[in-house]
Coordinates of C-alpha atoms in Angstrom, one line a residue:
X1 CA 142.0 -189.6 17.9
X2 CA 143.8 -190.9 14.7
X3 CA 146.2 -193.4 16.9
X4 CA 142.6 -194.5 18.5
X5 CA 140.8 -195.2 15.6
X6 CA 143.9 -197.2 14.4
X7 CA 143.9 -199.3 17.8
X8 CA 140.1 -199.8 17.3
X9 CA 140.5 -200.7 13.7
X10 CA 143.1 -203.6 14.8
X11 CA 141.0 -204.7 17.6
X12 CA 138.2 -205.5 14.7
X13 CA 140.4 -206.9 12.2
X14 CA 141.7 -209.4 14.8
X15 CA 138.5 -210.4 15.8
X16 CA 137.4 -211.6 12.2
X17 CA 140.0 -213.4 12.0
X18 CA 139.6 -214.9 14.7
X19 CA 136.4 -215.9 13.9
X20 CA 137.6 -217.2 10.5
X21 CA 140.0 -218.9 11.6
X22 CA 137.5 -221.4 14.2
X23 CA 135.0 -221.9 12.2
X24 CA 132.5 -219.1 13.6
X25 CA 130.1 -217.2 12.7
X26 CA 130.9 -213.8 15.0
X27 CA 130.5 -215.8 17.9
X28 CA 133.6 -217.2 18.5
X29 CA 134.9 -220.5 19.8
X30 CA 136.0 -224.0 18.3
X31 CA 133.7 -225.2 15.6
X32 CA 133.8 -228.9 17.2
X33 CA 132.2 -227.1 20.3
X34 CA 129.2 -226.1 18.7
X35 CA 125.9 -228.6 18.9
X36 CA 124.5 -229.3 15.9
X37 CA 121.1 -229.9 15.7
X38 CA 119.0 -231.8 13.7
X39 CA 117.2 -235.4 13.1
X40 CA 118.0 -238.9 12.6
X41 CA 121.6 -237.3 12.5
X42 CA 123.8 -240.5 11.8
X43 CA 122.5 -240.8 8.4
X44 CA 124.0 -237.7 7.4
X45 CA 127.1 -237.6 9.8
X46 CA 127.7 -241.2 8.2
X47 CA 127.1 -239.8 4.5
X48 CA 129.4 -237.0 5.3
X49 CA 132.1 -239.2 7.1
X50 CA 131.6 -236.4 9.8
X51 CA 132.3 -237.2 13.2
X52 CA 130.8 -234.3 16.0
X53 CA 130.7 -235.0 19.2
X54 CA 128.2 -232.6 20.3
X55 CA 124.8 -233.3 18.7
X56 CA 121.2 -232.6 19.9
X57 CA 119.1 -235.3 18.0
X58 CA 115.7 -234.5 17.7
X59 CA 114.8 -238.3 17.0
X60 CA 116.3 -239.2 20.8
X61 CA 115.4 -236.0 22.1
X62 CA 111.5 -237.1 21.6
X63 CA 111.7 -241.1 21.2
X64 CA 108.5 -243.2 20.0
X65 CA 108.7 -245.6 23.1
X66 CA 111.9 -247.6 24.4
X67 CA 112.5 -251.0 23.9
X68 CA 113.4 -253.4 26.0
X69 CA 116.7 -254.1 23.5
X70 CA 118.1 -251.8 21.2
X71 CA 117.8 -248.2 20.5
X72 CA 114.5 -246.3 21.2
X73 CA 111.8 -246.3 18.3
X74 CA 111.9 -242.7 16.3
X75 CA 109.6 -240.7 15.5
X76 CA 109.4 -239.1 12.3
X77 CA 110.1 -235.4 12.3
X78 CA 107.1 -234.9 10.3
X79 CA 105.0 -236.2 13.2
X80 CA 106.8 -234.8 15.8
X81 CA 106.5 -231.1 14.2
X82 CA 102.6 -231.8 14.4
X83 CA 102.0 -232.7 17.5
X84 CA 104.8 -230.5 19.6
X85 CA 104.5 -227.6 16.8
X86 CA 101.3 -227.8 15.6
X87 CA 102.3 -226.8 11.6
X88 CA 102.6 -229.3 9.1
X89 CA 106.0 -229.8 7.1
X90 CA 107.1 -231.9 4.4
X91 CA 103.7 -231.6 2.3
X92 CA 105.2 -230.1 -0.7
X93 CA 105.6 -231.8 -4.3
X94 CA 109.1 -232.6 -3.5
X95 CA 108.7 -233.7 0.1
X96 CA 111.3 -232.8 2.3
X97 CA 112.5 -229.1 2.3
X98 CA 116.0 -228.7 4.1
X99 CA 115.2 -225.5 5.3
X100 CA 111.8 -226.3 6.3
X101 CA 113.1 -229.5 7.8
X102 CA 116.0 -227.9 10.0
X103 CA 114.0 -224.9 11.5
X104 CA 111.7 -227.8 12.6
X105 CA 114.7 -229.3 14.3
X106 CA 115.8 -226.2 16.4
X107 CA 112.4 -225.1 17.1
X108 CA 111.9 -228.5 19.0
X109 CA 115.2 -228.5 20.5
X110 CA 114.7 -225.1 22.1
X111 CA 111.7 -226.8 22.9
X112 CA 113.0 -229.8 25.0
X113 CA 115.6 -227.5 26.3
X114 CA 113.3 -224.7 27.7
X115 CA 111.3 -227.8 29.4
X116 CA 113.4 -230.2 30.6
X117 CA 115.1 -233.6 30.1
X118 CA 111.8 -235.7 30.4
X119 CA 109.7 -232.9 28.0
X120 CA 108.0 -235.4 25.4
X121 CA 109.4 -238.7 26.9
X122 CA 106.8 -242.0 26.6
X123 CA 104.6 -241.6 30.1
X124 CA 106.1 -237.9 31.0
X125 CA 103.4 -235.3 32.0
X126 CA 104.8 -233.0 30.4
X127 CA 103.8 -234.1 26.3
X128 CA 103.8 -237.5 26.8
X129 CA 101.2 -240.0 25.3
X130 CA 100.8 -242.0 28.5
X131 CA 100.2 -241.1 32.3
X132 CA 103.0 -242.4 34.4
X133 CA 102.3 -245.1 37.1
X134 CA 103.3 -241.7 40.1
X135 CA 100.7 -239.6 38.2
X136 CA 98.3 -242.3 38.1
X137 CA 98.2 -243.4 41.9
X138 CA 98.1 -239.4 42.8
X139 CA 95.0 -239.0 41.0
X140 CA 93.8 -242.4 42.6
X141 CA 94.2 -240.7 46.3
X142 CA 97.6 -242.4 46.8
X143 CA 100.6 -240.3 48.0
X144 CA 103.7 -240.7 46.2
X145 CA 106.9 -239.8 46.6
X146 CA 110.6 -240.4 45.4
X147 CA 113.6 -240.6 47.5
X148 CA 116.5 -239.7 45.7
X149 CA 120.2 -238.0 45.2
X150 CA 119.5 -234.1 44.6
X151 CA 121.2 -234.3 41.1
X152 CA 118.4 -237.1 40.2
X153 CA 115.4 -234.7 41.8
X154 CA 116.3 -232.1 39.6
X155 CA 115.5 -234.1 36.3
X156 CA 112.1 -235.5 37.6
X157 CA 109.2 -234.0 36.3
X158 CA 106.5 -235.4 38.3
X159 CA 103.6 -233.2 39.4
X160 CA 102.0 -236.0 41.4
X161 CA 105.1 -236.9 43.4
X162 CA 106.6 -235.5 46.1
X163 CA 110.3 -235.2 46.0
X164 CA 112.5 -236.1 49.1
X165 CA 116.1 -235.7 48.8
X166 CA 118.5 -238.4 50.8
X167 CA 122.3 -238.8 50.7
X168 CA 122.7 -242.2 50.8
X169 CA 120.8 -245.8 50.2
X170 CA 120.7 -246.1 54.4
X171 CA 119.1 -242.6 54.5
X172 CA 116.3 -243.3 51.6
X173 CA 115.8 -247.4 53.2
X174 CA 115.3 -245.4 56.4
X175 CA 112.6 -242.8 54.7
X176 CA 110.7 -245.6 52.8
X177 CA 110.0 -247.5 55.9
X178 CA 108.9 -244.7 58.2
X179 CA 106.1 -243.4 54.7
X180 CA 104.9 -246.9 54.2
X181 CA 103.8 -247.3 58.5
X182 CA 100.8 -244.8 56.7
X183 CA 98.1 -245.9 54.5
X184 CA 97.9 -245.5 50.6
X185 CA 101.1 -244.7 50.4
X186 CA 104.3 -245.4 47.2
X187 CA 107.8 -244.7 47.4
X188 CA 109.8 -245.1 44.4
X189 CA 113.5 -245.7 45.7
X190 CA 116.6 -245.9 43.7
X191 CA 119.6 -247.8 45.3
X192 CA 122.7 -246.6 43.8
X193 CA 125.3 -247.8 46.0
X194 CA 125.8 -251.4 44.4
X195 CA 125.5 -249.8 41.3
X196 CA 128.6 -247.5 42.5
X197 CA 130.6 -250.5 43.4
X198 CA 129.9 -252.5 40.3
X199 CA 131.9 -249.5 38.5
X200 CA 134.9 -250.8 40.3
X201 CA 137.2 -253.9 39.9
X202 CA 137.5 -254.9 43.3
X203 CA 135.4 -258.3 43.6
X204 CA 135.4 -257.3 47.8
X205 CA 134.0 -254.2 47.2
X206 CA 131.4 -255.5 44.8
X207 CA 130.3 -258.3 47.6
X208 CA 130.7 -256.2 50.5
X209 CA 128.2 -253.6 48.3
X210 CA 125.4 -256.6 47.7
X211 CA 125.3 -258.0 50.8
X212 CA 125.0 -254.7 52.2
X213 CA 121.8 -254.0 49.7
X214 CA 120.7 -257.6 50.5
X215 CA 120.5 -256.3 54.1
X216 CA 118.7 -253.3 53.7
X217 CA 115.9 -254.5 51.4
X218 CA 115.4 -257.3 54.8
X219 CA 115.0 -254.0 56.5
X220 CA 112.5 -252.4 54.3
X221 CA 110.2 -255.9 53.9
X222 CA 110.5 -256.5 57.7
X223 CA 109.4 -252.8 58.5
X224 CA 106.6 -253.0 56.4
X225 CA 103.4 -253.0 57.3
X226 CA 100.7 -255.9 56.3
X227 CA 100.0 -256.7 52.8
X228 CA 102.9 -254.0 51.3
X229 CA 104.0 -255.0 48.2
X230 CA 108.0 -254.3 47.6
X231 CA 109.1 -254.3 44.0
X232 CA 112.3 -254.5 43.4
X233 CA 114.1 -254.2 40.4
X234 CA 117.6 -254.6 39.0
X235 CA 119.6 -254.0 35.9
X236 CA 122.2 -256.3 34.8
X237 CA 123.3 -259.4 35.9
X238 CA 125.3 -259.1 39.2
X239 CA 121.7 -257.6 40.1
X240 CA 119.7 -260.5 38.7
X241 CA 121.9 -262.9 40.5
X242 CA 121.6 -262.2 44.0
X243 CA 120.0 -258.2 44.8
X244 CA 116.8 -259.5 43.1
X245 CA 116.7 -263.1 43.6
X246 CA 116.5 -263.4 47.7
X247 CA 119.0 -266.6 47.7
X248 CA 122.5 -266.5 49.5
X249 CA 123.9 -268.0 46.1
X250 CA 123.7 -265.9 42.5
X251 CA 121.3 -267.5 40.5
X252 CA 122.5 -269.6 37.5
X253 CA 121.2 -267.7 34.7
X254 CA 122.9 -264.9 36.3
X255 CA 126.0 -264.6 34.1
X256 CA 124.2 -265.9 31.0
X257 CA 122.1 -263.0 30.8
X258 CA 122.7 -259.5 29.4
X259 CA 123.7 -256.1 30.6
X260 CA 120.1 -254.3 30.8
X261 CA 118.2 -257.2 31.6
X262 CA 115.3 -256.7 34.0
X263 CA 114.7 -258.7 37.2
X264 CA 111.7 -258.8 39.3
X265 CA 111.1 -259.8 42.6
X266 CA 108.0 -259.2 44.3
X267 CA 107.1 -259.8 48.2
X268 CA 104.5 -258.7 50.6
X269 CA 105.4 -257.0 54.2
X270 CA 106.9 -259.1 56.5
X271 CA 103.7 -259.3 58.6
X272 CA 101.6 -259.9 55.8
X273 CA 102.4 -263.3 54.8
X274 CA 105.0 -264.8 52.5

């Protein structure tokens, strides 16, 4: 029992220092893989000259609105304890309380966590200010859908939306023509295939990828039905060029214009009119 109690007694005493010696706090692991949480973060990482890789924001966790350039607008953490929390902080003499300030912090990350990625985005259902444009058209008598890899379902939090899963650009093209032959229909479709190619360096690939996209949007338009409207938009400028534009040549203002850049083209269905 002695010789036990010894082995046990070793077993602890290794443990603490293991613990001691990453950082921990009795649960183990590197302190560089833990998340720190907080808000507006950079300010004190910067102050610190504290580099972390891991870091769960509250001020991008629950943005203001995006912009169309640059960063999202923050909100402060003072408002976004009100409105997601419900309890006021920060009303004291002195203003900000670092205790007060960081249980805020982890509160509303556990928060985001517990309801997903788009939990308090600009025009998500779930806390958002503004009805999205699916949510919208539901509640108008429109069915809506989105076509989409599985990996991309699983992050849409869309009550009004059905949620079809495809593996591949041809299968969604394919889906989105046979949903629009009905009435009152949208189908929001991503096309990820060119964006897949423009990850590469091979200029073939790249063309080869366009004029494949080129070919399939022809599909969708000629497919649809009379006075359909097809949006489509592209990011950056090998999409602004040619995907969005309709011409057989890339556009001239194609490679003068920025990554993140949106492009819009708008047509009716092929029977419809021009």
């Amino acid at each position: 029992e002695r010789e036990e109690a010894a082995r046990e007694e070793e077993r602890e005493e290794a443990h603490e220092e293991k613990d001691r010696s990453s950082g921990g706090g009795g649960g183990g692991g590197e302190a560089s893989e833990a998340y720190l949480v907080g808000h507006s973060l950079e300010n004190d990482l910067e102050a610190l000259g504290l580099p972390h890789g891991r870091v769960l924001d509250t001020a991008l966790l629950y943005p203001l609105r995006y912009n169309l350039q640059g960063a999202p607008a923050k909100s402060s953490l003072r408002a976004l304890t009100w409105r997601f929390l419900k309890r006021q902080i920060q009303t004291g003499a002195r203003g900000h309380d670092p205790t007060e300030d960081a249980a805020a912090a982890m509160e509303l990350a556990q928060l985001k966590l517990r309801h997903g990625a788009r939990f308090g985005l600009p025009g998500s259902e779930a806390g958002g200010t503004y009805a999205s444009l699916l949510s919208s058209l539901a509640k108008a008598g429109w069915g809506c859908s989105v076509a989409d890899r599985r990996e991309a379902l699983e992050l849409l939090d869309e009550s009004g939306a059905r949620r079809v899963e495809v593996d591949s650009d041809e299968a969604g093209i394919a889906y989105a023509a046979a949903e629009l032959s009905e009435p009152r229909r949208f189908v929001w479709l991503p096309l990820r295939e060119l964006a897949s190619a423009e990850a590469t360096a091979d200029q073939t690939s790249r063309a080869a990828a366009l004029e494949t996209l080129r070919s399939r949007l022809a599909e969708l338009i000629a497919a649809a039905p009379p006075n359909t409207l097809v949006a489509v938009v592209g990011c950056g400028a090998s999409a602004g060029g040619g995907a969005t534009g309709g011409a057989d040549k890339p556009s001239p203002s194609a490679t003068s214009r920025p990554l993140g850049c949106v492009a819009l083209t708008v047509v009716s269905g092929a029977a419809g009119g021009a």
